[in-house]
CSV table of C-alpha atoms in Angstrom, one decimal:
chain,number,residue,atom,x,y,z
F,1,UNK,CA,0.0,0.0,0.0
F,2,UNK,CA,1.2,3.5,-0.9
F,3,UNK,CA,0.5,6.7,1.0
F,4,UNK,CA,0.6,10.1,-0.6
F,5,UNK,CA,-0.2,13.5,0.7
F,6,UNK,CA,-1.9,16.1,-1.5
F,7,UNK,CA,-4.5,18.8,-1.7
F,8,UNK,CA,-7.6,18.7,-3.8
F,9,UNK,CA,-10.9,20.4,-4.6
F,10,UNK,CA,-14.1,18.3,-4.1
F,11,UNK,CA,-15.9,18.2,-7.5
F,12,UNK,CA,-18.6,15.7,-6.7
F,13,UNK,CA,-19.9,13.6,-3.8
F,14,UNK,CA,-21.9,10.3,-4.2
F,15,UNK,CA,-23.3,8.1,-1.5
F,16,UNK,CA,-22.2,4.5,-1.9
F,17,UNK,CA,-23.6,2.9,1.2
F,18,UNK,CA,-25.3,4.1,4.4
F,19,UNK,CA,-22.2,5.8,5.8
F,20,UNK,CA,-19.8,5.6,2.9
F,21,UNK,CA,-19.2,8.4,0.4
F,22,UNK,CA,-17.4,8.5,-2.9
F,23,UNK,CA,-15.6,11.7,-3.7
F,24,UNK,CA,-14.4,12.9,-7.1
F,25,UNK,CA,-11.4,15.1,-6.4
F,26,UNK,CA,-9.2,17.2,-8.6
F,27,UNK,CA,-5.8,17.1,-6.9
F,28,UNK,CA,-2.8,19.5,-7.2
F,29,UNK,CA,0.0,17.0,-7.6
F,30,UNK,CA,-1.7,14.2,-9.5
F,31,UNK,CA,-4.9,14.4,-11.4
F,32,UNK,CA,-8.6,13.7,-10.9
F,33,UNK,CA,-9.2,10.8,-8.6
F,34,UNK,CA,-12.0,8.9,-7.0
F,35,UNK,CA,-11.7,8.2,-3.3
F,36,UNK,CA,-14.0,6.9,-0.7
F,37,UNK,CA,-14.4,7.5,3.0
F,38,UNK,CA,-16.7,6.4,5.7
F,39,UNK,CA,-18.7,9.2,7.2
F,40,UNK,CA,-18.0,9.9,10.9
F,41,UNK,CA,-20.1,12.1,13.1
F,42,UNK,CA,-17.0,13.2,15.0
F,43,UNK,CA,-15.4,14.7,11.8
F,44,UNK,CA,-16.5,17.8,10.0
F,45,UNK,CA,-18.3,16.9,6.8
F,46,UNK,CA,-16.6,17.6,3.5
F,47,UNK,CA,-18.8,19.5,1.0
F,48,UNK,CA,-18.7,20.2,-2.7
F,49,UNK,CA,-16.1,22.9,-3.5
F,50,UNK,CA,-14.1,22.4,-0.3
F,51,UNK,CA,-10.4,22.4,-0.8
F,52,UNK,CA,-8.8,19.8,1.4
F,53,UNK,CA,-5.5,18.5,2.5
F,54,UNK,CA,-5.5,14.7,2.8
F,55,UNK,CA,-3.6,11.4,2.5
F,56,UNK,CA,-4.3,9.0,-0.3
F,57,UNK,CA,-4.0,5.3,0.6
F,58,UNK,CA,-3.8,3.3,-2.5
F,59,UNK,CA,-2.8,-0.1,-4.0
F,60,UNK,CA,-1.6,-0.9,-7.5
F,61,UNK,CA,-4.3,-1.3,-10.1
F,62,UNK,CA,-7.0,0.2,-7.9
F,63,UNK,CA,-9.3,2.9,-9.4
F,64,UNK,CA,-11.0,4.0,-6.1
F,65,UNK,CA,-8.6,5.1,-3.4
F,66,UNK,CA,-9.0,5.6,0.3
F,67,UNK,CA,-8.6,9.1,1.8
F,68,UNK,CA,-7.7,9.7,5.4
F,69,UNK,CA,-6.4,12.5,7.7
F,70,UNK,CA,-8.6,15.1,6.0
F,71,UNK,CA,-8.3,18.7,6.9
F,72,UNK,CA,-10.4,21.4,5.2
F,73,UNK,CA,-8.1,24.0,3.9
F,74,UNK,CA,-10.7,26.4,2.5
F,75,UNK,CA,-14.4,26.7,1.8
F,76,UNK,CA,-16.2,28.7,-0.9
F,77,UNK,CA,-18.3,30.4,1.7
F,78,UNK,CA,-21.8,31.1,0.3
F,79,UNK,CA,-22.7,33.3,3.2
F,80,UNK,CA,-20.1,36.0,2.4
F,81,UNK,CA,-21.9,38.4,0.1
F,82,UNK,CA,-22.2,36.0,-2.8
F,83,UNK,CA,-25.2,36.2,-5.1
F,84,UNK,CA,-27.0,33.2,-6.5
F,85,UNK,CA,-25.6,33.9,-10.0
F,86,UNK,CA,-22.1,34.0,-8.5
F,87,UNK,CA,-22.6,30.7,-6.7
F,88,UNK,CA,-24.1,29.2,-9.9
F,89,UNK,CA,-21.1,30.4,-12.0
F,90,UNK,CA,-18.7,28.8,-9.5
F,91,UNK,CA,-20.6,25.5,-9.7
F,92,UNK,CA,-20.5,25.7,-13.5
F,93,UNK,CA,-16.7,26.2,-13.3
F,94,UNK,CA,-16.4,23.1,-11.1
F,95,UNK,CA,-18.7,21.1,-13.5
F,96,UNK,CA,-16.4,22.2,-16.4
F,97,UNK,CA,-13.4,20.8,-14.6
F,98,UNK,CA,-15.3,17.6,-13.6
F,99,UNK,CA,-16.5,16.9,-17.2
F,100,UNK,CA,-13.7,18.2,-19.4
F,101,UNK,CA,-10.4,17.3,-17.6
F,102,UNK,CA,-9.3,13.8,-18.4
F,103,UNK,CA,-8.6,11.6,-15.3
F,104,UNK,CA,-4.9,11.3,-16.2
F,105,UNK,CA,-4.2,15.0,-16.9
F,106,UNK,CA,-2.4,17.0,-14.3
F,107,UNK,CA,-2.8,20.7,-14.4
F,108,UNK,CA,-1.6,22.7,-11.5
F,109,UNK,CA,-2.6,26.0,-13.1
F,110,UNK,CA,-6.2,25.0,-13.2
F,111,UNK,CA,-6.1,23.9,-9.6
F,112,UNK,CA,-4.5,27.3,-8.6
F,113,UNK,CA,-7.4,29.1,-10.4
F,114,UNK,CA,-10.0,27.1,-8.4
F,115,UNK,CA,-8.0,27.6,-5.2
F,116,UNK,CA,-7.7,31.3,-5.8
F,117,UNK,CA,-11.4,31.8,-6.4
F,118,UNK,CA,-12.3,29.6,-3.4
F,119,UNK,CA,-10.4,31.8,-1.0
F,120,UNK,CA,-11.5,35.1,-2.5
F,121,UNK,CA,-13.9,36.6,0.0
F,122,UNK,CA,-15.8,39.1,-2.2
F,123,UNK,CA,-15.7,37.4,-5.6
F,124,UNK,CA,-18.0,38.7,-8.2
F,125,UNK,CA,-19.7,36.6,-11.0
F,126,UNK,CA,-17.7,38.5,-13.7
F,127,UNK,CA,-14.4,37.3,-12.1
F,128,UNK,CA,-15.6,33.7,-12.0
F,129,UNK,CA,-16.6,34.0,-15.7
F,130,UNK,CA,-13.0,35.3,-16.5
F,131,UNK,CA,-11.6,32.3,-14.5
F,132,UNK,CA,-13.8,29.9,-16.5
F,133,UNK,CA,-12.6,31.4,-19.8
F,134,UNK,CA,-9.0,31.0,-18.6
F,135,UNK,CA,-9.7,27.3,-17.8
F,136,UNK,CA,-11.3,26.8,-21.2
F,137,UNK,CA,-8.2,28.4,-22.8
F,138,UNK,CA,-5.9,26.1,-20.9
F,139,UNK,CA,-8.0,23.0,-21.9
F,140,UNK,CA,-8.8,23.8,-25.5
F,141,UNK,CA,-6.8,26.9,-26.5
F,142,UNK,CA,-10.0,28.8,-27.4
F,143,UNK,CA,-10.2,31.1,-30.3
F,144,UNK,CA,-9.1,34.6,-29.4
F,145,UNK,CA,-10.9,36.3,-32.3
F,146,UNK,CA,-14.1,38.2,-31.6
F,147,UNK,CA,-16.2,40.9,-33.3
F,148,UNK,CA,-16.1,43.1,-30.3
F,149,UNK,CA,-12.6,44.7,-29.9
F,150,UNK,CA,-13.0,45.0,-26.1
F,151,UNK,CA,-13.8,41.3,-25.8
F,152,UNK,CA,-10.9,40.5,-28.1
F,153,UNK,CA,-8.5,42.5,-25.8
F,154,UNK,CA,-10.0,40.7,-22.7
F,155,UNK,CA,-9.4,37.3,-24.3
F,156,UNK,CA,-5.9,38.2,-25.3
F,157,UNK,CA,-5.2,39.4,-21.7
F,158,UNK,CA,-6.7,36.2,-20.2
F,159,UNK,CA,-4.6,34.0,-22.5
F,160,UNK,CA,-1.2,35.5,-21.4
F,161,UNK,CA,-1.8,36.3,-17.7
F,162,UNK,CA,-2.0,34.5,-14.5
F,163,UNK,CA,-5.2,34.3,-12.5
F,164,UNK,CA,-3.9,37.0,-10.0
F,165,UNK,CA,-3.7,39.5,-12.8
F,166,UNK,CA,-7.0,38.4,-14.4
F,167,UNK,CA,-9.0,38.9,-11.3
F,168,UNK,CA,-7.8,42.5,-11.1
F,169,UNK,CA,-10.0,43.3,-14.1
F,170,UNK,CA,-12.8,45.4,-12.5
F,171,UNK,CA,-14.4,47.4,-15.3
F,172,UNK,CA,-16.5,44.7,-16.8
F,173,UNK,CA,-20.1,45.9,-17.2
F,174,UNK,CA,-23.3,43.8,-17.6
F,175,UNK,CA,-23.1,43.9,-21.5
F,176,UNK,CA,-19.5,42.6,-21.5
F,177,UNK,CA,-20.3,40.0,-18.9
F,178,UNK,CA,-23.2,38.6,-21.0
F,179,UNK,CA,-21.0,38.4,-24.0
F,180,UNK,CA,-18.2,36.7,-22.1
F,181,UNK,CA,-20.6,34.1,-20.7
F,182,UNK,CA,-21.2,32.9,-24.3
F,183,UNK,CA,-17.6,32.0,-24.8
């Protein structure tokens, strides 16, 4: 049996048995993994979008791993001035990662984007949309051409900058936000 330590974002939670849960995790050091854990009333429950530190206990040729010694590192706190549309955009971003990243692909930059958004107290929906575009760019190298010259500049900026710089964009109005959502 091998033991590894890592951090991950929880993308999906499924109930296997009465007190056993299956977690779909996007890890920093490895890739997407499936891991199970028995629920314990003494431990704080792990929710969707939590970023956790944990140990992976695995065996060769096993597709579902065991996780232990879990510590919640950060939580996307829905009580801190976040609108429904902001929360929905973040869930769409996690769904994008869950659906589109292959289980054997490691991408630390995508993990850092999620981690950064997760810890951002006053995140706005427009910033999550920009992060989603950056993830799409990293996954598929999206087309940077656009009829609107402002959108074209934003796409170019997103393609060459780190998430820290991207989240500094603050002048995105509703019209631009609606146009960016379509990308």
